[in-house]
Amino acid sequence: MVAGQILTLNAGSSSLKFALFEPLRDDATRCRVRGQLEGIGAAARLVVQTGDGGQPARRQWRADEAAPRDVRAALQVVLAELDSRGLLDGLRAIGHRIVHGGTEFSSARAVDDALLARIEGLQSLAPLHQPYGIACLRAARERFVHAAQVACFDTAFHRTQAFVEDTFALPREYYDAGVRRYGFHGLSYQYVAQRYAQLDPLRGRGRVVIAHLGNGASACALRDGRSTSSTMGFTALDGLPMGTRCGQIDPGVLLWLMQERKMDADAISDLLYRHSGLKGLSGLSNDMRVLRASESSRAREAIEYFVARLAREIAALAASIGGIDALVFTAGIGENDAAVRAGACASLHWLGVRVDDAANAAAVGGREARISTADSPIAVWVVPTDEESTIAGQTLDVIEPGAAAA
Ligand code: ADP
């Protein structure tokens, strides 16, 4: 057993998710508290949930209050909250979600100055994600000089992919320069793959497609728990349409935007990352719940596009692994939106996907459930994700190799 607790930090553009884990003798880790600070730089709100499942504590900043404006300030708020609960005593290590690990990192690493410099060198590959993780890491290093800091990469899980899956059909010099399909959401896939293998050991070792459908969305094909292919590519833009990101797009559209609309790289980046996807198509919102509640035909069409592309990508991933034994849904939409799951599964009926309507309708609110019929050739499950648990496990493994598996 490892003495001391592990704090996990997962910093995004407008949110900071955190959790505190305690290593156990008989299991990997136990979560004592988790939460998130959302709306950084705007209408900030903090939610803290204790591991015993009690009522979450909430704090909302009023317009006239000084709310946290950046990741560093958000971290101060989170740490003050944990400190006020006496939870920072005996902190042993901090595990950070770092989106991009490039070609170099296929597992989590202890952070030192040299590693930090290498991660910073990857900023150009994920300019809209990497800076937040790095800012959080820097702030945590300054505050906790004696705690180990560990970088856990979203891309690392996909480093097992073969050349045909991670290359583009460009001259080889671009591949060698790092222009590859990296794949993201790896911390989520690792958690869901491991948990699914516990729930359904036989199929969990087989050909599995996991659909991570949150604000960011992607799907991943796995064999024997390892990533073989994913819908996200060089950046977190490719593949499925997302809350505000476009997903797969003909590169000729970008050329047209440049040549005919005279848009520069910043303008195109803003369009593709912030104004496309569900938000762009609906003209209403990036939030699936808002679209569901709307009567507008554009909202309906945005959902229809999302579902159609989802079914298409799942089938493509199934082809890449020579068939499919199980399909697993996770993240906000995957865990809660039964109609999205039903729609995608209906389009995959020919493949052997049979959904039990009652089981599907009941699988909401973050519950693990099998939603396929007993005689469905392909098992369909909902397995809520827990990236924080993966970060804690990887962190533990770095500071005490072998402890997480003991
Ligand atoms: P993030 O990528 O920010 O972690 P989440 O995994 O929390 O995102 O997923 C956010 C998405 O999940 C949003 O589109 C939200 O509308 C959707 N979502 C959350 N709850 C529900 C629900 N009950 N029904 C439909 N969609 C939901």
Coordinates of C-alpha atoms and ligand atoms in Angstrom, one line a residue:
M1 CA 0.0 0.0 0.0
V2 CA 1.2 3.5 -0.8
A3 CA 1.1 6.2 1.9
G4 CA -0.5 9.5 1.0
Q5 CA -3.2 10.6 -1.3
I6 CA -3.4 11.3 -5.0
L7 CA -5.0 14.4 -6.4
T8 CA -6.0 14.4 -10.1
L9 CA -6.4 17.5 -12.1
N10 CA -8.0 17.7 -15.5
A11 CA -7.9 21.3 -16.9
G12 CA -9.9 22.4 -20.0
S13 CA -10.5 25.7 -21.6
S14 CA -13.3 26.6 -19.2
S15 CA -13.4 23.9 -16.6
L16 CA -11.1 22.2 -14.0
K17 CA -12.1 18.7 -12.9
F18 CA -10.5 17.3 -9.8
A19 CA -10.6 14.3 -7.6
L20 CA -8.8 13.0 -4.6
F21 CA -8.0 9.3 -4.3
E22 CA -6.7 7.2 -1.5
P23 CA -4.6 4.1 -2.5
L24 CA -5.9 0.9 -0.9
R25 CA -4.3 -2.4 -0.1
D26 CA -6.8 -4.6 -1.8
D27 CA -7.9 -2.4 -4.7
A28 CA -6.2 0.3 -6.8
T29 CA -7.7 3.4 -5.4
R30 CA -10.8 4.8 -3.6
C31 CA -12.2 8.2 -4.5
R32 CA -12.7 10.5 -1.4
V33 CA -14.0 13.5 -3.2
R34 CA -14.5 14.7 -6.8
G35 CA -15.8 17.8 -8.5
Q36 CA -15.4 20.5 -11.0
L37 CA -15.2 24.2 -11.4
E38 CA -17.0 25.2 -14.6
G39 CA -17.4 28.4 -16.4
I40 CA -13.9 29.7 -15.7
G41 CA -13.7 33.3 -17.0
A42 CA -17.5 33.6 -17.2
A43 CA -20.3 32.4 -14.8
A44 CA -18.1 30.3 -12.5
R45 CA -19.7 27.5 -10.4
L46 CA -18.1 24.8 -8.3
V47 CA -19.6 21.4 -7.6
V48 CA -18.0 19.1 -5.0
Q49 CA -19.2 15.5 -4.4
T50 CA -17.9 13.3 -1.6
G51 CA -17.1 9.6 -2.4
D52 CA -19.8 8.4 0.0
G53 CA -22.5 9.6 -2.5
G54 CA -23.9 12.4 -0.3
Q55 CA -25.6 15.5 -1.7
P56 CA -23.0 17.5 -3.7
A57 CA -22.0 21.0 -2.4
R58 CA -22.4 23.8 -4.8
R59 CA -21.1 27.3 -5.1
Q60 CA -22.1 29.9 -7.7
W61 CA -20.3 33.2 -8.1
R62 CA -22.5 36.2 -8.3
A63 CA -21.9 38.8 -11.1
D64 CA -20.4 41.2 -8.6
E65 CA -18.0 38.6 -7.0
A66 CA -14.5 38.1 -8.2
A67 CA -14.7 34.7 -10.0
P68 CA -11.7 32.7 -11.1
R69 CA -10.6 34.0 -14.5
D70 CA -8.1 31.4 -15.5
V71 CA -6.8 27.9 -14.7
R72 CA -4.3 29.1 -12.1
A73 CA -7.1 31.0 -10.2
A74 CA -9.4 28.0 -10.6
L75 CA -6.8 25.8 -9.1
Q76 CA -6.4 28.1 -6.1
V77 CA -10.2 27.9 -5.5
V78 CA -10.2 24.1 -5.7
L79 CA -7.2 23.7 -3.4
A80 CA -8.7 26.1 -0.9
E81 CA -11.9 24.1 -1.0
L82 CA -10.0 20.8 -0.4
D83 CA -7.9 22.4 2.3
S84 CA -11.0 23.6 4.2
R85 CA -12.1 20.0 4.3
G86 CA -8.7 18.9 5.6
L87 CA -8.1 16.9 2.5
L88 CA -4.7 18.2 1.4
D89 CA -2.8 16.7 4.4
G90 CA -0.6 13.9 3.3
L91 CA -0.8 14.7 -0.4
R92 CA 1.6 12.3 -2.1
A93 CA 1.2 13.0 -5.8
I94 CA -0.7 14.9 -8.4
G95 CA -1.7 13.4 -11.7
H96 CA -2.5 15.7 -14.5
R97 CA -4.4 15.1 -17.7
I98 CA -2.2 16.3 -20.6
V99 CA -4.0 16.0 -23.9
H100 CA -1.0 15.5 -26.2
G101 CA 2.0 13.2 -25.6
G102 CA 3.1 13.2 -29.3
T103 CA 4.8 10.1 -30.7
E104 CA 7.1 9.9 -27.7
F105 CA 4.9 9.1 -24.7
S106 CA 3.0 5.8 -24.7
S107 CA 2.5 5.9 -20.9
A108 CA 2.3 8.4 -18.0
R109 CA 5.6 10.0 -16.9
A110 CA 6.9 11.8 -13.8
V111 CA 7.3 15.5 -14.5
D112 CA 10.6 17.2 -14.3
D113 CA 11.9 20.3 -16.1
A114 CA 13.0 18.3 -19.2
L115 CA 9.6 16.6 -19.5
L116 CA 7.8 19.9 -19.1
A117 CA 9.8 21.4 -21.9
R118 CA 9.0 18.4 -24.1
I119 CA 5.3 18.7 -23.4
E120 CA 5.4 22.4 -24.1
G121 CA 7.1 21.6 -27.4
L122 CA 3.9 19.8 -28.4
Q123 CA 1.7 22.8 -27.9
S124 CA 1.5 23.5 -31.6
L125 CA -0.1 20.0 -32.1
A126 CA -3.0 20.9 -29.8
P127 CA -3.0 24.7 -29.4
L128 CA -6.5 24.8 -28.0
H129 CA -6.1 22.1 -25.4
Q130 CA -2.4 21.6 -24.3
P131 CA -1.9 25.1 -22.8
Y132 CA -4.5 24.5 -20.0
G133 CA -3.0 21.3 -18.8
I134 CA 0.4 22.8 -18.8
A135 CA -0.7 25.9 -17.0
C136 CA -2.3 23.7 -14.3
L137 CA 0.8 21.6 -14.1
R138 CA 3.0 24.6 -13.6
A139 CA 0.8 26.1 -10.9
A140 CA 0.6 22.8 -9.1
R141 CA 4.4 22.4 -9.2
E142 CA 4.9 25.8 -7.6
R143 CA 2.4 25.1 -4.9
F144 CA 3.4 21.5 -4.0
V145 CA 7.1 21.4 -4.2
H146 CA 7.4 18.0 -2.5
A147 CA 4.5 16.1 -4.2
A148 CA 5.3 14.1 -7.2
Q149 CA 3.7 15.4 -10.4
V150 CA 2.7 12.9 -13.1
A151 CA 1.6 13.7 -16.7
C152 CA -1.1 11.3 -18.0
F153 CA -1.6 11.6 -21.7
D154 CA -4.8 11.3 -23.7
T155 CA -2.9 10.2 -26.8
A156 CA -0.8 7.5 -25.0
F157 CA -3.6 4.8 -25.2
H158 CA -3.5 5.0 -29.0
R159 CA 0.2 4.5 -29.5
T160 CA -0.5 0.8 -30.1
Q161 CA -2.1 1.6 -33.5
A162 CA -0.6 0.2 -36.7
F163 CA 0.9 2.5 -39.5
V164 CA -2.2 2.1 -41.7
E165 CA -4.4 3.4 -38.9
D166 CA -2.3 6.3 -37.8
T167 CA -1.1 7.7 -41.1
F168 CA -2.5 10.0 -43.7
A169 CA -1.9 9.5 -47.4
L170 CA 0.7 12.3 -47.6
P171 CA 4.3 12.0 -48.6
R172 CA 6.2 10.1 -45.8
E173 CA 8.1 13.1 -44.7
Y174 CA 5.0 14.5 -43.1
Y175 CA 4.4 11.3 -41.1
D176 CA 8.0 11.5 -40.0
A177 CA 7.5 15.1 -38.9
G178 CA 4.6 14.0 -36.7
V179 CA 1.6 14.6 -38.9
R180 CA -0.3 11.5 -37.8
R181 CA -3.6 10.3 -36.4
Y182 CA -2.9 10.5 -32.6
G183 CA -6.4 9.8 -31.3
F184 CA -7.6 11.4 -28.1
H185 CA -9.9 10.5 -25.1
G186 CA -7.4 7.8 -24.3
L187 CA -7.8 8.2 -20.5
S188 CA -11.6 7.6 -20.9
Y189 CA -11.1 4.6 -23.3
Q190 CA -8.6 3.0 -20.9
Y191 CA -11.1 3.2 -18.0
V192 CA -14.1 2.0 -20.0
A193 CA -12.2 -0.8 -21.6
Q194 CA -10.9 -2.1 -18.3
R195 CA -14.3 -1.7 -16.6
Y196 CA -16.1 -3.4 -19.5
A197 CA -13.6 -6.3 -19.4
Q198 CA -14.6 -6.8 -15.7
L199 CA -18.3 -6.7 -16.6
D200 CA -18.1 -9.0 -19.6
P201 CA -14.7 -10.7 -19.6
L202 CA -15.1 -12.8 -22.7
R203 CA -16.3 -10.0 -25.1
G204 CA -14.1 -7.5 -23.3
R205 CA -11.0 -9.3 -24.7
G206 CA -12.6 -9.4 -28.1
R207 CA -13.4 -6.8 -30.8
V208 CA -15.0 -3.8 -29.1
V209 CA -16.0 -0.4 -30.3
I210 CA -16.4 2.3 -27.6
A211 CA -18.2 5.6 -28.4
H212 CA -17.2 8.4 -26.1
L213 CA -19.9 11.0 -26.7
G214 CA -19.4 14.1 -24.6
N215 CA -18.8 17.7 -25.7
G216 CA -15.9 16.2 -27.5
A217 CA -16.9 13.0 -29.2
S218 CA -14.9 10.1 -30.7
A219 CA -15.1 6.4 -31.1
C220 CA -12.3 3.8 -30.8
A221 CA -11.9 0.2 -32.0
L222 CA -10.1 -2.2 -29.6
R223 CA -8.8 -5.7 -29.7
D224 CA -7.9 -7.4 -26.4
G225 CA -8.3 -4.0 -24.6
R226 CA -5.8 -2.2 -26.9
S227 CA -6.6 0.7 -29.3
T228 CA -6.3 -0.3 -32.9
S229 CA -8.1 2.7 -34.6
S230 CA -9.9 5.8 -33.6
T231 CA -12.0 8.5 -35.3
M232 CA -10.0 11.4 -34.0
G233 CA -6.9 12.2 -36.0
F234 CA -4.1 14.7 -35.9
T235 CA -6.2 17.1 -33.8
A236 CA -9.4 16.8 -31.8
L237 CA -11.4 18.0 -34.8
D238 CA -11.7 14.9 -36.9
G239 CA -14.3 12.1 -36.9
L240 CA -17.6 12.5 -35.2
P241 CA -19.4 15.9 -35.1
M242 CA -19.2 17.4 -31.6
G243 CA -20.7 20.2 -29.5
T244 CA -18.9 22.9 -31.4
R245 CA -16.4 21.0 -33.5
C246 CA -17.1 19.9 -37.1
G247 CA -15.8 16.3 -37.1
Q248 CA -14.9 14.8 -40.5
I249 CA -14.7 17.4 -43.2
D250 CA -13.4 17.4 -46.8
P251 CA -10.1 19.3 -46.7
G252 CA -11.3 21.0 -49.9
V253 CA -13.7 23.0 -47.8
L254 CA -10.8 24.5 -46.0
L255 CA -9.1 25.5 -49.3
W256 CA -12.4 27.0 -50.5
L257 CA -12.7 29.0 -47.2
M258 CA -9.2 30.3 -47.8
Q259 CA -9.4 31.1 -51.4
E260 CA -13.0 32.2 -51.9
R261 CA -13.8 33.6 -48.4
K262 CA -10.2 34.9 -47.8
M263 CA -10.3 33.4 -44.2
D264 CA -7.0 33.0 -42.5
A265 CA -5.9 30.2 -40.2
D266 CA -7.3 31.9 -37.0
A267 CA -10.7 32.5 -38.6
I268 CA -10.9 28.9 -39.9
S269 CA -9.8 27.5 -36.6
D270 CA -12.5 29.5 -34.8
L271 CA -15.1 28.3 -37.2
L272 CA -14.1 24.6 -37.0
Y273 CA -13.5 24.5 -33.2
R274 CA -16.1 26.9 -31.8
H275 CA -18.9 27.4 -34.2
S276 CA -19.5 24.1 -35.9
G277 CA -20.9 20.7 -34.9
L278 CA -24.2 20.6 -33.1
K279 CA -24.0 24.4 -32.4
G280 CA -23.3 25.3 -36.0
L281 CA -25.9 23.0 -37.5
S282 CA -28.7 23.9 -35.1
G283 CA -27.8 27.6 -34.8
L284 CA -29.0 27.1 -31.2
S285 CA -26.7 25.3 -28.8
N286 CA -23.9 22.8 -28.4
D287 CA -25.8 21.1 -25.6
M288 CA -27.7 18.0 -26.6
R289 CA -30.3 18.6 -23.9
V290 CA -31.2 22.0 -25.3
L291 CA -31.5 20.5 -28.8
R292 CA -33.7 17.7 -27.5
A293 CA -36.0 20.2 -25.8
S294 CA -36.2 22.4 -28.9
E295 CA -38.9 22.1 -31.6
S296 CA -36.8 23.7 -34.3
S297 CA -36.2 21.7 -37.4
R298 CA -32.5 22.7 -37.4
A299 CA -32.1 21.2 -33.9
R300 CA -33.7 18.0 -35.1
E301 CA -31.4 17.9 -38.2
A302 CA -28.3 18.5 -36.1
I303 CA -29.2 15.5 -33.9
E304 CA -30.0 13.4 -37.1
Y305 CA -26.6 14.3 -38.5
F306 CA -24.9 13.4 -35.2
V307 CA -26.6 10.0 -35.1
A308 CA -26.0 9.2 -38.8
R309 CA -22.3 9.9 -38.5
L310 CA -22.1 8.0 -35.3
A311 CA -23.6 4.8 -36.9
R312 CA -21.3 5.2 -39.9
E313 CA -18.1 5.6 -37.9
I314 CA -19.0 2.6 -35.6
A315 CA -19.5 0.5 -38.8
A316 CA -16.2 1.7 -40.2
L317 CA -14.4 0.9 -37.0
A318 CA -16.0 -2.6 -36.9
A319 CA -14.7 -3.2 -40.4
S320 CA -11.2 -2.1 -39.3
I321 CA -11.2 -4.9 -36.7
G322 CA -12.9 -7.6 -38.8
G323 CA -16.2 -7.6 -37.0
I324 CA -17.5 -6.5 -33.6
D325 CA -18.4 -8.4 -30.4
A326 CA -19.5 -5.4 -28.3
L327 CA -20.4 -1.8 -28.6
V328 CA -20.1 0.4 -25.5
F329 CA -21.5 3.9 -25.0
T330 CA -20.0 6.4 -22.6
A331 CA -19.7 10.2 -21.6
G332 CA -22.5 12.7 -21.2
I333 CA -24.5 11.9 -24.3
G334 CA -23.5 8.2 -24.4
E335 CA -24.5 7.7 -20.8
N336 CA -27.8 9.7 -20.9
D337 CA -29.3 10.1 -24.3
A338 CA -31.2 6.8 -25.0
A339 CA -32.6 8.2 -28.3
V340 CA -29.1 8.8 -29.7
R341 CA -28.1 5.2 -28.7
A342 CA -31.3 3.8 -30.1
G343 CA -30.9 5.8 -33.4
A344 CA -27.3 4.6 -34.0
C345 CA -28.2 1.1 -33.1
A346 CA -31.2 1.0 -35.4
S347 CA -28.8 1.8 -38.3
L348 CA -26.6 -1.0 -37.2
H349 CA -29.3 -3.7 -37.1
W350 CA -27.8 -5.3 -40.2
L351 CA -24.6 -5.7 -38.3
G352 CA -26.3 -7.7 -35.6
V353 CA -27.1 -5.0 -33.1
R354 CA -30.4 -5.6 -31.2
V355 CA -31.4 -3.2 -28.5
D356 CA -33.8 -3.9 -25.7
D357 CA -35.9 -0.8 -25.7
A358 CA -36.8 -0.9 -22.0
A359 CA -33.2 -1.6 -20.9
N360 CA -32.0 1.3 -23.1
A361 CA -34.6 3.7 -21.8
A362 CA -33.7 2.9 -18.2
A363 CA -29.9 3.3 -18.8
V364 CA -29.6 7.0 -17.9
G365 CA -28.0 9.0 -15.1
G366 CA -24.6 7.3 -15.1
R367 CA -25.7 3.7 -14.6
E368 CA -23.8 0.7 -15.9
A369 CA -26.1 -1.5 -18.0
R370 CA -26.3 -3.9 -20.8
I371 CA -28.9 -2.6 -23.2
S372 CA -28.9 -5.3 -25.9
T373 CA -31.4 -8.1 -26.0
A374 CA -30.4 -11.5 -24.6
D375 CA -30.1 -12.9 -28.2
S376 CA -28.3 -9.9 -29.8
P377 CA -25.2 -11.2 -31.6
I378 CA -23.5 -8.0 -30.5
A379 CA -23.6 -7.0 -26.9
V380 CA -24.4 -3.3 -26.3
W381 CA -23.5 -1.6 -23.0
V382 CA -23.5 1.7 -21.3
V383 CA -20.4 2.1 -19.1
P384 CA -20.0 5.5 -17.5
T385 CA -16.5 6.8 -17.9
D386 CA -14.1 7.9 -15.1
E387 CA -11.0 9.6 -16.5
E388 CA -10.0 10.7 -13.0
S389 CA -9.8 7.1 -11.9
T390 CA -7.4 6.3 -14.8
I391 CA -5.3 9.3 -14.0
A392 CA -5.1 8.2 -10.3
G393 CA -4.2 4.6 -11.4
Q394 CA -1.5 5.8 -13.9
T395 CA -0.1 8.2 -11.3
L396 CA 0.1 5.5 -8.7
D397 CA 1.8 3.2 -11.2
V398 CA 4.5 5.9 -11.9
I399 CA 5.3 6.7 -8.3
E400 CA 5.1 3.1 -7.1
P401 CA 5.4 0.7 -10.0
G402 CA 3.3 -2.4 -9.6
A403 CA 1.2 -0.9 -6.7
A404 CA -1.9 -0.3 -8.7
A405 CA -2.0 -3.9 -9.9
A406 CA -1.2 -5.3 -6.4
Ligands
ADP1 P1 -17.2 16.8 -21.5 O1 -16.6 16.4 -22.8 O2 -17.2 18.3 -21.3 O3 -16.7 16.1 -20.3 P2 -19.7 15.5 -21.0 O4 -19.2 14.1 -21.0 O5 -20.1 16.0 -19.7 O6 -18.7 16.5 -21.7 O7 -20.9 15.5 -22.0 C1 -21.6 16.7 -22.3 C2 -22.7 16.4 -23.2 O8 -23.6 15.5 -22.6 C3 -23.6 17.7 -23.6 O9 -23.9 17.7 -24.9 C4 -24.8 17.4 -22.7 O10 -25.9 18.0 -23.3 C5 -24.9 15.9 -22.8 N1 -25.8 15.4 -21.8 C6 -25.6 15.4 -20.4 N2 -26.7 15.0 -19.8 C7 -27.6 14.6 -20.8 C8 -28.9 14.1 -20.8 N3 -29.6 13.8 -19.7 N4 -29.5 13.9 -22.0 C9 -28.9 14.2 -23.1 N5 -27.6 14.7 -23.2 C10 -27.0 14.9 -22.0

